[in-house]
């Protein structure tokens, strides 16, 4: 797909990987609309990049409806929806005082919200210019880790839903992309430590994903994610043990 003159919605576009999408896509001459809960973060990103901030919580049906309506009024279409916002919660399932809340929040943010937002965006995607949806899943879609009882499952769900939607939405002319990053050097990645991986810089990751979008690579395994997928197939027990060595700070 071409990457200029597009109307692009990036969830979580104010920091981390999302901010890198905002920077690089705005610099290419696209209109970038960014969402996130923290208004100040969004404003700073908007001032730096010229993006349009739409504050709100991606897990809120009301906020999703409001974003879609605002974009309909301002632009009339969405050409690319980047479902990027996500959280990673390490906790002990039995002893953590907030386990119940964490299970629901992680699934709501990482799995439910990208799908419900995509569904709500369909009317604007249908009238988009070569419309596409990009899901940011993870190498963790292929391997679980002991310290994060829910995160990998939320990304597996996205991986499988992306395949189904690729099939179902093709007749509408909507292309479904999925990018599976390795560990990336952002706020989320900052707390992760292991000898097994080297953190990828967010600008390098996003350059790789934009190259994949241009070349129509619908499933993108970035950096060490390729190795992780391969290892999960040939030695799943070993992969789980290696993933479980990751320390969370
Ligand atoms: N970093 C990694 O190692 C890594 C590896 C593979 C995949 N990923 C995936 O890449 C995506 C981006 O990760 P990142 O590393 O950039 O994380 P990050 O630095 O922690 O940033 C997360 C982004 O998501 C937004 N967000 C979180 N919860 C939200 C909510 N309820 N409503 C609206 N926005 C919300 C945050 O904005 P607010 O806080 O302002 O709401 C922020 O912009 C995630 O889906 C993550 O799972 C990351």
Coordinates of C-alpha atoms and ligand atoms in Angstrom, one line a residue:
X1 CA 0.0 0.0 0.0
X2 CA 1.1 3.6 -0.5
X3 CA 1.8 5.6 2.6
X4 CA 1.1 9.2 1.9
X5 CA -2.1 11.3 1.7
X6 CA -3.9 8.8 4.0
X7 CA -6.2 9.3 6.9
X8 CA -4.7 7.1 9.6
X9 CA -6.0 6.3 13.1
X10 CA -3.3 5.1 15.6
X11 CA -4.5 3.9 19.0
X12 CA -2.0 4.6 21.7
X13 CA -0.3 7.0 19.2
X14 CA 1.1 9.3 21.9
X15 CA 4.1 7.3 23.2
X16 CA 6.1 4.2 22.6
X17 CA 5.7 2.3 19.3
X18 CA 2.5 4.3 18.6
X19 CA 4.4 7.6 18.8
X20 CA 7.0 6.2 16.3
X21 CA 4.1 5.4 13.9
X22 CA 2.8 8.9 14.4
X23 CA 6.2 10.5 13.7
X24 CA 7.0 8.5 10.6
X25 CA 3.5 8.5 9.1
X26 CA 3.1 12.2 9.7
X27 CA 6.5 12.9 8.1
X28 CA 5.4 11.0 5.0
X29 CA 2.5 13.4 4.5
X30 CA -0.4 11.5 6.1
X31 CA -3.1 12.9 8.4
X32 CA -2.6 11.0 11.6
X33 CA -5.2 10.9 14.4
X34 CA -3.9 9.6 17.7
X35 CA -5.7 8.2 20.8
X36 CA -4.7 7.6 24.4
X37 CA -5.9 8.1 27.9
X38 CA -3.2 10.7 28.9
X39 CA -4.2 14.0 27.4
X40 CA -0.9 15.7 28.1
X41 CA 1.1 13.0 26.4
X42 CA -1.2 13.2 23.4
X43 CA -0.9 17.0 23.2
X44 CA 2.9 16.8 23.3
X45 CA 2.9 14.2 20.5
X46 CA 0.4 16.3 18.5
X47 CA 2.6 19.4 18.9
X48 CA 5.7 17.6 17.8
X49 CA 4.1 15.8 14.8
X50 CA 1.0 17.8 13.7
X51 CA -1.2 14.8 14.5
X52 CA -4.8 15.3 15.7
X53 CA -5.3 14.1 19.3
X54 CA -8.5 12.3 20.4
X55 CA -8.2 11.5 24.1
X56 CA -10.0 8.5 25.5
X57 CA -9.9 5.0 26.7
X58 CA -9.8 2.3 24.0
X59 CA -11.7 -0.1 26.3
X60 CA -14.7 2.3 26.5
X61 CA -17.5 1.8 23.9
X62 CA -18.5 5.5 24.3
X63 CA -15.0 6.7 23.6
X64 CA -14.7 4.4 20.5
X65 CA -18.1 5.7 19.2
X66 CA -17.0 9.3 19.9
X67 CA -13.7 8.9 18.0
X68 CA -15.4 7.3 15.0
X69 CA -18.0 10.1 14.9
X70 CA -15.3 12.8 15.2
X71 CA -13.3 11.2 12.3
X72 CA -16.5 10.9 10.2
X73 CA -17.3 14.6 10.6
X74 CA -13.7 15.8 10.1
X75 CA -12.5 13.4 7.4
X76 CA -15.3 11.2 6.2
X77 CA -13.2 8.1 6.0
X78 CA -10.4 6.0 7.5
X79 CA -7.7 4.6 5.2
X80 CA -5.6 2.8 7.8
X81 CA -6.5 1.8 11.3
X82 CA -3.5 0.8 13.5
X83 CA -4.6 -1.1 16.5
X84 CA -1.5 -0.5 18.6
X85 CA -2.6 0.4 22.2
X86 CA -1.8 -2.4 24.6
X87 CA -0.7 -3.3 28.1
X88 CA 1.5 -6.1 29.6
X89 CA 0.8 -7.1 33.2
X90 CA 3.1 -9.5 35.1
X91 CA 1.4 -10.9 38.2
X92 CA 1.0 -13.9 40.4
X93 CA -2.4 -15.4 39.6
X94 CA -3.0 -16.8 43.1
X95 CA -1.5 -14.2 45.4
X96 CA -1.9 -10.8 43.6
X97 CA -4.7 -8.7 45.3
X98 CA -5.8 -7.3 41.9
X99 CA -5.8 -10.5 39.8
X100 CA -9.5 -10.3 38.9
X101 CA -9.3 -6.7 37.7
X102 CA -6.0 -7.4 35.8
X103 CA -7.4 -10.3 33.9
X104 CA -10.3 -8.3 32.7
X105 CA -8.3 -5.1 31.9
X106 CA -5.6 -6.9 29.9
X107 CA -8.1 -8.9 27.8
X108 CA -10.3 -5.8 27.3
X109 CA -7.4 -3.6 26.2
X110 CA -5.4 -6.1 24.1
X111 CA -8.0 -8.3 22.6
X112 CA -11.5 -6.9 22.8
X113 CA -10.8 -3.3 22.0
X114 CA -8.9 -3.8 18.7
X115 CA -11.8 -6.0 17.4
X116 CA -14.6 -3.7 18.6
X117 CA -12.9 -0.6 17.3
X118 CA -12.3 -2.3 13.9
X119 CA -16.0 -3.2 13.8
X120 CA -17.0 0.3 14.6
X121 CA -14.6 1.7 12.0
X122 CA -16.0 -0.5 9.2
X123 CA -18.3 2.2 7.7
X124 CA -15.4 4.6 7.4
X125 CA -13.0 1.9 6.2
X126 CA -15.4 0.8 3.5
X127 CA -15.2 4.3 1.9
X128 CA -11.4 4.6 2.6
X129 CA -8.6 4.8 0.0
X130 CA -7.3 1.1 -0.4
X131 CA -8.4 0.6 3.3
X132 CA -6.4 -1.5 5.7
X133 CA -6.3 -2.5 9.3
X134 CA -3.0 -3.3 11.1
X135 CA -3.0 -5.3 14.3
X136 CA 0.1 -5.0 16.5
X137 CA 0.3 -8.4 18.2
X138 CA 3.6 -9.8 19.4
X139 CA 6.1 -12.6 19.2
X140 CA 4.5 -13.6 22.5
X141 CA 1.5 -14.7 20.4
X142 CA 3.5 -17.9 19.9
X143 CA 4.9 -18.6 23.4
X144 CA 3.5 -18.1 26.9
X145 CA 5.6 -16.9 29.8
X146 CA 5.1 -18.0 33.4
X147 CA 5.0 -14.4 34.9
X148 CA 2.4 -13.1 32.5
X149 CA -0.6 -15.4 32.8
X150 CA -2.8 -13.5 30.3
X151 CA -0.7 -11.4 27.9
X152 CA 0.4 -14.1 25.4
X153 CA -3.2 -15.3 25.1
X154 CA -4.4 -11.8 24.3
X155 CA -1.9 -11.6 21.4
X156 CA -2.7 -15.2 20.2
X157 CA -6.3 -14.1 20.0
X158 CA -5.3 -11.1 17.8
X159 CA -3.1 -13.4 15.6
X160 CA -6.1 -15.8 15.0
X161 CA -8.7 -13.0 14.6
X162 CA -6.4 -11.3 12.1
X163 CA -6.4 -14.4 9.9
X164 CA -10.2 -14.8 10.1
X165 CA -10.8 -11.1 9.3
X166 CA -8.4 -11.2 6.4
X167 CA -10.7 -13.7 4.9
X168 CA -14.0 -12.1 5.9
X169 CA -13.2 -8.5 5.1
X170 CA -11.5 -9.2 1.7
X171 CA -14.8 -8.9 -0.2
X172 CA -15.2 -5.4 1.3
X173 CA -11.7 -4.5 -0.1
X174 CA -10.2 -4.2 3.4
X175 CA -6.7 -5.6 3.8
X176 CA -5.7 -7.0 7.2
X177 CA -2.1 -6.7 8.3
X178 CA -0.5 -8.1 11.5
X179 CA 2.9 -7.1 12.9
X180 CA 4.6 -9.3 15.5
X181 CA 7.4 -7.3 17.2
X182 CA 10.1 -8.8 19.4
X183 CA 10.9 -7.0 22.7
X184 CA 11.0 -3.3 21.9
X185 CA 12.7 -0.5 23.9
X186 CA 9.6 1.4 25.1
X187 CA 8.0 2.0 28.5
X188 CA 6.5 -1.5 28.2
X189 CA 9.8 -3.0 27.2
X190 CA 11.7 -1.1 29.9
X191 CA 10.7 -3.5 32.7
X192 CA 11.8 -6.6 30.8
X193 CA 15.2 -8.2 31.3
X194 CA 16.8 -11.3 29.9
X195 CA 20.0 -12.6 28.3
X196 CA 17.7 -14.1 25.6
X197 CA 16.8 -11.0 23.8
X198 CA 18.1 -7.6 22.6
X199 CA 15.5 -4.8 22.7
X200 CA 14.7 -3.4 19.3
X201 CA 14.6 0.4 18.9
X202 CA 11.0 1.6 18.2
X203 CA 12.1 3.7 15.2
X204 CA 13.7 0.7 13.6
X205 CA 10.7 -1.5 14.3
X206 CA 8.3 1.0 12.7
X207 CA 10.5 1.5 9.7
X208 CA 10.4 -2.3 9.2
X209 CA 6.6 -2.4 9.6
X210 CA 6.1 0.5 7.1
X211 CA 8.3 -1.3 4.6
X212 CA 6.1 -4.4 5.1
X213 CA 2.9 -2.4 4.5
X214 CA 4.4 -0.9 1.3
X215 CA 5.3 -4.4 0.1
X216 CA 1.9 -5.8 1.1
X217 CA 3.4 -8.3 3.6
X218 CA 0.2 -9.2 5.5
X219 CA 2.0 -11.1 8.4
X220 CA 5.2 -9.4 9.5
X221 CA 7.6 -11.1 11.9
X222 CA 10.1 -8.5 13.0
X223 CA 13.6 -9.2 14.4
X224 CA 13.8 -12.0 16.9
X225 CA 10.0 -12.7 16.5
X226 CA 10.9 -14.9 13.5
X227 CA 13.1 -17.1 15.7
X228 CA 10.5 -17.2 18.4
X229 CA 7.8 -18.5 16.0
X230 CA 10.2 -21.1 14.7
X231 CA 11.3 -22.2 18.2
X232 CA 7.7 -22.5 19.4
X233 CA 7.0 -25.0 16.6
X234 CA 10.1 -27.2 17.0
X235 CA 10.7 -27.0 20.8
X236 CA 7.6 -25.5 22.5
X237 CA 8.7 -26.6 26.1
X238 CA 12.2 -25.1 25.6
X239 CA 10.6 -21.9 24.3
X240 CA 8.3 -21.6 27.3
X241 CA 11.2 -22.1 29.7
X242 CA 13.4 -19.5 27.9
X243 CA 10.5 -17.0 27.9
X244 CA 9.9 -17.7 31.6
X245 CA 13.4 -16.6 32.4
X246 CA 12.5 -13.0 31.6
X247 CA 12.6 -10.8 34.7
X248 CA 10.0 -8.1 35.1
X249 CA 10.9 -4.9 37.1
Ligands
LIG1 N1 7.4 -3.1 23.9 C1 7.4 -4.3 23.5 O1 8.4 -5.1 23.9 C2 6.4 -4.9 22.7 C3 6.6 -6.2 22.0 C4 5.7 -6.7 21.2 C5 4.4 -6.1 21.1 N2 4.2 -4.9 21.7 C6 2.9 -4.3 21.5 O2 3.0 -3.1 20.9 C7 2.0 -2.2 21.3 C8 2.6 -0.9 21.8 O3 3.4 -1.2 22.9 P1 4.5 -0.1 23.5 O4 5.7 -0.9 23.8 O5 4.5 1.1 22.7 O6 3.8 0.2 24.9 P2 3.8 1.5 25.8 O7 5.1 2.2 25.6 O8 3.5 1.0 27.2 O9 2.6 2.3 25.2 C9 1.3 1.8 25.3 C10 0.4 2.8 24.5 O10 -1.0 2.2 24.6 C11 -1.8 3.2 25.1 N3 -2.9 2.6 26.0 C12 -2.7 1.6 26.9 N4 -3.9 1.3 27.5 C13 -4.8 2.1 26.9 C14 -6.2 2.3 27.0 N5 -6.9 1.6 27.9 N6 -6.8 3.2 26.3 C15 -6.1 3.9 25.4 N7 -4.8 3.8 25.1 C16 -4.2 2.9 25.9 C17 -0.9 4.1 25.9 O11 -1.5 5.4 26.1 P3 -2.1 6.0 27.5 O12 -1.3 5.4 28.6 O13 -2.0 7.5 27.4 O14 -3.5 5.5 27.5 C18 0.3 4.2 25.1 O15 0.2 5.1 24.1 C19 1.2 -3.0 22.4 O16 0.0 -3.5 21.8 C20 2.2 -4.0 22.8 O17 1.5 -5.2 23.3 C21 5.1 -4.3 22.5

